[in-house]
Tab-separated table of C-alpha atoms in Angstrom:
chain	number	residue	atom	x	y	z
A	157	MET	CA	-5.246	-115.656	50.993
A	158	PRO	CA	-5.650	-119.293	50.204
A	159	GLY	CA	-4.176	-121.066	47.148
A	160	PRO	CA	-7.370	-121.599	45.246
A	161	GLY	CA	-8.131	-117.880	45.723
A	162	LEU	CA	-5.215	-116.917	43.590
A	163	PHE	CA	-6.396	-119.222	40.862
A	164	LEU	CA	-9.903	-117.881	41.259
A	165	ILE	CA	-8.686	-114.356	40.874
A	166	ALA	CA	-6.764	-115.208	37.582
A	167	VAL	CA	-9.934	-116.961	36.280
A	168	VAL	CA	-12.252	-114.117	37.134
A	169	ILE	CA	-9.996	-111.494	35.514
A	170	VAL	CA	-9.499	-113.744	32.162
A	171	VAL	CA	-13.167	-114.407	32.014
A	172	ALA	CA	-14.266	-110.626	32.628
A	173	VAL	CA	-11.896	-109.536	29.886
A	174	ALA	CA	-12.838	-112.260	27.502
A	175	ALA	CA	-16.486	-111.397	27.981
A	176	GLY	CA	-15.932	-107.782	26.772
A	177	TRP	CA	-13.622	-108.798	24.093
A	178	ALA	CA	-16.074	-109.411	21.214
A	179	PRO	CA	-18.048	-106.095	21.533
A	180	ARG	CA	-14.871	-104.112	21.829
A	181	ARG	CA	-13.294	-105.860	18.829
A	182	GLY	CA	-16.609	-104.820	16.966
A	183	ARG	CA	-16.255	-101.117	17.922
A	184	GLN	CA	-12.632	-101.286	16.837
A	185	GLY	CA	-13.340	-102.723	13.537
A	186	GLY	CA	-15.362	-99.624	12.674
A	187	ALA	CA	-12.984	-97.071	13.971
A	188	ALA	CA	-11.531	-94.353	11.702
A	189	VAL	CA	-7.952	-93.491	12.375
A	190	ALA	CA	-6.775	-90.238	10.982
A	191	ASP	CA	-2.958	-91.070	10.999
A	192	PRO	CA	-1.370	-94.553	10.617
A	193	MET	CA	1.151	-93.573	13.131
A	194	VAL	CA	-1.561	-92.940	15.822
A	195	ARG	CA	-2.875	-96.670	15.122
A	196	SER	CA	0.681	-98.103	15.229
A	197	ALA	CA	1.330	-96.328	18.625
A	198	ALA	CA	-1.983	-97.504	19.958
A	199	VAL	CA	-1.481	-101.150	18.935
A	200	ALA	CA	2.112	-101.133	20.359
A	201	ALA	CA	0.750	-99.662	23.729
A	202	ARG	CA	-2.071	-102.321	23.695
A	203	ARG	CA	0.267	-105.136	23.320
A	204	ARG	CA	2.700	-104.049	26.014
A	205	VAL	CA	-0.217	-103.679	28.419
A	206	LEU	CA	-1.619	-107.124	27.649
A	207	GLY	CA	1.892	-108.715	27.805
A	208	ALA	CA	2.484	-107.301	31.135
A	209	THR	CA	-0.944	-108.501	32.505
A	210	GLY	CA	-0.308	-112.018	30.970
A	211	CYS	CA	2.859	-112.141	32.802
A	212	ALA	CA	1.503	-110.906	36.094
A	213	LEU	CA	-1.276	-113.723	35.883
A	214	ALA	CA	1.188	-116.293	35.160
A	215	VAL	CA	3.342	-115.357	38.176
A	216	LEU	CA	0.176	-115.317	40.382
A	217	VAL	CA	-0.674	-118.669	39.494
A	218	LEU	CA	3.111	-119.743	39.949
A	219	ALA	CA	2.859	-118.388	43.456
A	220	GLY	CA	0.093	-120.674	44.137
A	221	TYR	CA	1.766	-123.568	42.791
A	222	VAL	CA	4.752	-123.104	44.630
A	223	ALA	CA	3.061	-122.589	47.917
A	224	THR	CA	1.371	-126.130	47.279
A	225	LEU	CA	4.748	-127.681	46.596
A	226	ARG	CA	6.345	-126.191	49.596
A	227	PRO	CA	4.122	-126.476	52.439
A	228	GLU	CA	6.876	-125.837	54.844
A	229	TRP	CA	6.964	-122.181	53.829
A	230	LEU	CA	3.604	-121.720	55.448
A	231	GLY	CA	2.094	-119.823	52.647
A	232	LEU	CA	4.552	-117.081	52.302
A	233	PRO	CA	4.332	-117.373	48.494
A	234	LEU	CA	0.705	-116.921	48.723
A	235	ALA	CA	1.115	-113.875	50.816
A	236	VAL	CA	3.493	-112.043	48.498
A	237	GLY	CA	2.171	-113.471	45.373
A	238	PRO	CA	-0.129	-110.342	44.370
A	239	ALA	CA	2.482	-107.860	44.763
A	240	VAL	CA	5.224	-109.862	43.177
A	241	ALA	CA	3.107	-110.724	40.103
A	242	THR	CA	2.017	-107.045	39.658
A	243	ALA	CA	5.491	-105.755	40.269
A	244	THR	CA	6.732	-108.394	37.593
A	245	GLY	CA	4.254	-107.275	34.925
A	246	LEU	CA	4.951	-103.602	35.529
A	247	LEU	CA	8.707	-104.220	35.262
A	248	LEU	CA	8.178	-106.159	32.075
A	249	TYR	CA	6.244	-103.200	30.675
A	250	ALA	CA	8.905	-100.841	31.591
A	251	ALA	CA	11.751	-102.945	30.108
A	252	THR	CA	9.803	-103.354	26.694
A	253	PRO	CA	11.582	-101.089	24.070
A	254	PRO	CA	9.461	-98.330	22.683
A	255	GLU	CA	7.949	-98.951	19.285
A	256	ARG	CA	9.795	-97.388	16.188
A	257	LEU	CA	7.609	-94.975	14.537
A	258	ARG	CA	8.442	-93.981	11.000
A	259	ALA	CA	6.980	-90.791	9.407
A	260	GLU	CA	6.346	-90.381	5.767
A	261	SER	CA	7.551	-86.693	5.806
A	262	ASN	CA	11.083	-85.798	6.479
A	263	ARG	CA	9.861	-83.041	8.963
A	264	ARG	CA	10.016	-83.898	12.461
A	265	VAL	CA	8.717	-82.231	15.489
A	266	ALA	CA	9.335	-82.909	19.187
A	267	SER	CA	7.684	-81.495	22.351
A	268	LEU	CA	10.053	-79.466	24.659
A	269	GLU	CA	7.465	-79.753	27.604
A	270	PRO	CA	9.236	-81.352	30.578
A	271	ARG	CA	7.757	-84.624	31.803
A	272	ALA	CA	8.013	-86.308	35.076
A	273	PRO	CA	6.781	-89.954	35.934
A	274	TRP	CA	3.799	-88.561	37.437
A	275	SER	CA	2.730	-85.998	34.714
A	276	PHE	CA	0.020	-88.162	33.320
A	277	ALA	CA	-1.539	-89.432	36.437
A	278	SER	CA	-4.196	-87.393	38.515
A	279	ARG	CA	-3.522	-86.438	42.052
A	280	ARG	CA	-6.286	-88.529	43.098
A	281	THR	CA	-4.815	-91.724	41.665
A	282	LEU	CA	-1.376	-90.887	43.076
A	283	GLY	CA	-3.052	-90.276	46.461
A	284	LEU	CA	-5.019	-93.562	46.327
A	285	LEU	CA	-2.028	-95.379	45.513
A	286	ALA	CA	-0.135	-93.959	48.352
A	287	LEU	CA	-3.014	-94.273	50.752
A	288	VAL	CA	-3.306	-98.116	50.113
A	289	ALA	CA	0.448	-98.473	50.358
A	290	VAL	CA	0.606	-96.555	53.642
A	291	ALA	CA	-2.376	-98.568	55.129
A	292	GLN	CA	-0.836	-101.905	54.109
A	293	VAL	CA	2.674	-100.854	55.783
A	294	SER	CA	0.877	-99.616	58.940
A	295	LEU	CA	-1.366	-102.792	59.191
A	296	LEU	CA	1.647	-104.893	58.925
A	297	ILE	CA	3.477	-102.950	61.582
A	298	GLY	CA	0.452	-103.268	63.906
A	299	THR	CA	0.132	-106.877	63.480
A	300	GLY	CA	3.821	-107.509	63.885
A	301	LEU	CA	3.854	-105.694	67.102
A	302	THR	CA	0.803	-107.809	68.435
A	303	SER	CA	2.216	-111.152	67.097
A	304	SER	CA	3.849	-113.901	69.087
A	305	PRO	CA	6.336	-116.678	68.236
A	306	ASP	CA	5.065	-120.148	67.299
A	307	ASP	CA	7.099	-123.250	68.439
A	308	ALA	CA	9.932	-122.536	66.001
A	309	GLY	CA	10.153	-119.009	66.880
A	310	ARG	CA	8.488	-117.560	63.975
A	311	TYR	CA	6.263	-114.673	64.670
A	312	ARG	CA	3.177	-115.730	62.904
A	313	VAL	CA	0.569	-116.332	65.553
A	314	VAL	CA	-1.404	-113.996	67.831
A	315	THR	CA	-1.954	-114.924	71.423
A	316	TYR	CA	-4.697	-113.852	74.047
A	317	SER	CA	-4.641	-114.505	77.750
A	318	SER	CA	-7.521	-113.931	80.114
A	319	GLY	CA	-8.143	-115.354	83.663
A	320	GLY	CA	-5.144	-117.998	83.306
A	321	VAL	CA	-6.598	-119.182	80.050
A	322	SER	CA	-4.545	-118.567	76.967
A	323	SER	CA	-5.296	-119.188	73.336
A	324	THR	CA	-3.621	-118.918	70.058
A	325	ALA	CA	-4.314	-118.579	66.524
A	326	SER	CA	-2.582	-118.586	63.092
A	327	PRO	CA	-1.666	-117.790	60.481
A	328	TYR	CA	-1.495	-114.242	61.824
A	329	PRO	CA	0.500	-111.521	59.555
A	330	GLY	CA	3.250	-111.142	62.220
A	331	TRP	CA	6.778	-110.273	61.315
A	332	PHE	CA	7.339	-113.596	59.696
A	333	TYR	CA	4.852	-112.527	56.918
A	334	GLY	CA	5.044	-108.832	57.621
A	335	VAL	CA	8.620	-108.175	56.752
A	336	PRO	CA	8.563	-109.749	53.289
A	337	LEU	CA	5.196	-108.079	52.623
A	338	MET	CA	6.441	-104.776	53.433
A	339	ILE	CA	9.418	-105.418	51.053
A	340	VAL	CA	7.301	-106.459	48.180
A	341	THR	CA	4.992	-103.357	49.028
A	342	VAL	CA	7.919	-101.050	48.273
A	343	LEU	CA	8.921	-103.318	45.157
A	344	LEU	CA	5.381	-102.823	43.875
A	345	ALA	CA	5.471	-98.963	44.448
A	346	VAL	CA	8.893	-98.719	42.664
A	347	ALA	CA	7.727	-100.975	39.810
A	348	THR	CA	4.597	-98.667	39.436
A	349	LEU	CA	6.876	-95.541	39.336
A	350	VAL	CA	9.286	-97.112	36.921
A	351	ALA	CA	6.320	-97.862	34.779
A	352	PHE	CA	4.985	-94.313	34.933
A	353	TRP	CA	8.533	-93.165	34.011
A	354	ARG	CA	8.508	-95.410	31.024
A	355	ILE	CA	5.318	-93.688	29.698
A	356	ALA	CA	6.576	-90.325	30.194
A	357	ALA	CA	10.036	-91.040	28.745
A	358	THR	CA	8.664	-92.686	25.538
A	359	PRO	CA	9.498	-90.379	22.476
A	360	SER	CA	6.546	-88.317	21.148
A	361	LEU	CA	4.832	-88.970	17.794
A	362	PRO	CA	7.321	-87.180	15.566
A	363	VAL	CA	4.666	-85.455	13.304
A	364	GLU	CA	3.222	-82.054	13.424
A	365	GLY	CA	-0.424	-82.101	14.617
A	366	LEU	CA	-0.216	-85.234	16.695
A	367	ALA	CA	0.321	-83.819	20.093
A	368	THR	CA	-3.210	-84.214	21.242
A	369	PRO	CA	-3.397	-88.072	20.464
A	370	ASP	CA	0.056	-88.525	21.827
A	371	ARG	CA	-0.831	-86.883	25.144
A	372	ARG	CA	-3.999	-89.095	25.039
A	373	ARG	CA	-1.903	-92.263	24.527
A	374	ARG	CA	0.104	-91.449	27.782
A	375	VAL	CA	-2.882	-90.570	30.004
A	376	ASP	CA	-4.758	-93.653	29.087
A	377	THR	CA	-1.803	-95.970	29.452
A	378	THR	CA	-0.788	-94.201	32.675
A	379	ARG	CA	-4.543	-94.977	33.974
A	380	ILE	CA	-4.088	-98.519	32.929
A	381	ILE	CA	-0.840	-99.095	34.883
A	382	ALA	CA	-2.296	-97.380	37.882
A	383	GLY	CA	-5.098	-99.668	37.959
A	384	LEU	CA	-2.935	-102.632	37.778
A	385	GLY	CA	-0.683	-101.299	40.552
A	386	LEU	CA	-3.750	-100.267	42.686
A	387	GLY	CA	-5.173	-103.714	42.147
A	388	GLY	CA	-2.073	-105.433	43.289
A	389	LEU	CA	-1.915	-103.376	46.567
A	390	LEU	CA	-5.459	-103.924	47.224
A	391	LEU	CA	-5.183	-107.600	46.769
A	392	GLN	CA	-2.162	-107.716	49.089
A	393	LEU	CA	-4.042	-105.542	51.771
A	394	GLY	CA	-7.223	-107.493	51.389
A	395	GLY	CA	-5.299	-110.850	52.132
A	396	THR	CA	-3.425	-109.178	54.987
A	397	SER	CA	-6.480	-107.725	56.628
A	398	ALA	CA	-8.728	-110.757	56.148
A	399	ALA	CA	-6.009	-112.863	57.547
A	400	ALA	CA	-5.557	-110.740	60.623
A	401	GLY	CA	-9.249	-110.362	61.134
A	402	SER	CA	-9.852	-114.227	61.061
A	403	ALA	CA	-7.146	-114.924	63.519
A	404	LEU	CA	-8.159	-112.329	65.853
A	405	GLY	CA	-11.672	-113.547	65.785
A	406	ASN	CA	-10.617	-117.056	66.438
A	407	VAL	CA	-8.229	-116.174	69.341
A	408	LEU	CA	-10.907	-113.920	71.082
A	409	ASP	CA	-13.719	-116.605	70.815
A	410	GLN	CA	-13.856	-117.210	74.461
A	411	PRO	CA	-15.603	-115.861	77.528
A	412	GLY	CA	-14.291	-112.494	78.788
A	413	ALA	CA	-12.715	-111.435	75.452
A	414	PRO	CA	-13.112	-107.647	75.151
A	415	GLY	CA	-16.104	-106.996	72.774
A	416	GLU	CA	-14.197	-103.945	71.115
A	417	TRP	CA	-11.450	-106.166	70.019
A	418	ARG	CA	-13.902	-108.598	68.528
A	419	LEU	CA	-15.328	-105.692	66.638
A	420	VAL	CA	-11.948	-104.799	65.480
A	421	ALA	CA	-11.457	-108.403	64.251
A	422	ALA	CA	-14.805	-108.241	62.377
A	423	ALA	CA	-13.873	-104.956	60.808
A	424	LEU	CA	-10.587	-106.238	59.599
A	425	PHE	CA	-11.974	-109.393	58.140
A	426	TRP	CA	-14.700	-107.701	56.162
A	427	LEU	CA	-12.490	-104.866	55.151
A	428	GLY	CA	-9.941	-107.440	53.840
A	429	LEU	CA	-12.870	-108.958	51.826
A	430	LEU	CA	-13.814	-105.597	50.441
A	431	CYS	CA	-10.239	-104.702	49.491
A	432	ALA	CA	-9.773	-108.066	47.640
A	433	VAL	CA	-12.892	-107.521	45.622
A	434	ALA	CA	-11.917	-103.901	44.834
A	435	GLY	CA	-8.444	-105.217	43.797
A	436	ILE	CA	-10.010	-107.647	41.303
A	437	VAL	CA	-12.296	-105.074	40.071
A	438	SER	CA	-9.257	-102.628	39.512
A	439	VAL	CA	-7.134	-105.103	37.688
A	440	THR	CA	-10.015	-106.169	35.559
A	441	VAL	CA	-10.964	-102.683	34.575
A	442	ALA	CA	-7.421	-101.743	33.760
A	443	VAL	CA	-7.031	-105.085	31.612
A	444	SER	CA	-10.369	-104.199	29.799
A	445	ARG	CA	-9.089	-100.613	29.065
A	446	GLY	CA	-5.950	-102.339	27.684
A	447	VAL	CA	-8.089	-104.407	25.395
A	448	ALA	CA	-9.972	-101.408	24.215
A	449	LEU	CA	-6.916	-98.932	24.029
A	450	LYS	CA	-6.628	-99.264	20.179
A	451	ALA	CA	-10.376	-97.941	19.813
A	452	ASP	CA	-10.105	-95.347	22.551
A	453	LEU	CA	-7.011	-93.846	21.275
A	454	ALA	CA	-8.345	-93.681	17.725
A	455	THR	CA	-11.879	-92.671	18.247
A	456	GLY	CA	-12.275	-91.335	21.854
A	457	PRO	CA	-12.781	-87.557	22.394
A	458	VAL	CA	-9.649	-85.683	23.203
A	459	SER	CA	-8.954	-82.125	23.927
A	460	THR	CA	-7.373	-79.653	21.632
A	461	GLY	CA	-5.847	-77.714	24.233
A	462	GLY	CA	-2.369	-78.365	25.637
A	463	SER	CA	-3.349	-78.380	29.219
A	464	THR	CA	-3.352	-81.744	31.031
A	465	ALA	CA	-6.434	-81.005	32.938
A	466	ALA	CA	-8.394	-81.074	29.796
A	467	LEU	CA	-7.961	-84.875	29.265
A	468	PRO	CA	-9.581	-87.468	31.166
A	469	GLY	CA	-7.492	-88.873	34.011
A	470	ALA	CA	-4.724	-86.034	33.494
A	471	ALA	CA	-2.944	-84.421	36.190
A	472	GLU	CA	-5.273	-81.994	38.093
């Protein structure tokens, strides 16, 4: 993914969120919140989400800047930038201490229901996160095995030989890029799980009758964190796939090259662009939900039952 692309991603996300800020603020202004503790919890959750997102965007832009300062690193900061930026934001979210909520009454209540890091995420969401992560690692293994060393011995080119004619193309996500990318993929997966754990481990609202908005708070913030994590994975997978497809297309642009491999190269390139767009959409939607979290927690429809399945985005 080229350096300007990272700046473009950051600009698109910021502009999209800013465009939806005014109407959401208008809806928040007319919201009626039954309990001030619910409002306080919602505002604190919203502040953490937006702080984590701002940190991730800053790291993303920094990765592009570092790549321009260090051309000898051959674009490696750009390759790992989306995953590192997202993981940094999620770890910042997890490291932020929970808000201190004070109840007017001396009576305190607490839920005895056991909570796991994945208790508030749907199976579909967890499955999608796992699928994209596995697809990324599988693609990196495949490109690593098909890569060739350059003049300095770095596995970052792809070579094709036919009829005594040989051609090479780079950058190709061989082991030079693949090993760091696999490491940051694991880092991002761990950071997402840690953020899920942070949501589940946050103390409940200590007032009787607030179990439903408390659960809604966890479900909504889990959806936001999952959207950020999925966006980071998709951006990384998109960049890897597009780079692999582009390099393969260039190296196979000669007479006698197998037509099926040209189809593979085209499929990888367009799949990469599709994943990159999906990643931008996922992050933008997640941030927009973070902006609207105050209103959604306060006025959105919630279930009166205790079942997780009764809430949007809850475990199925």
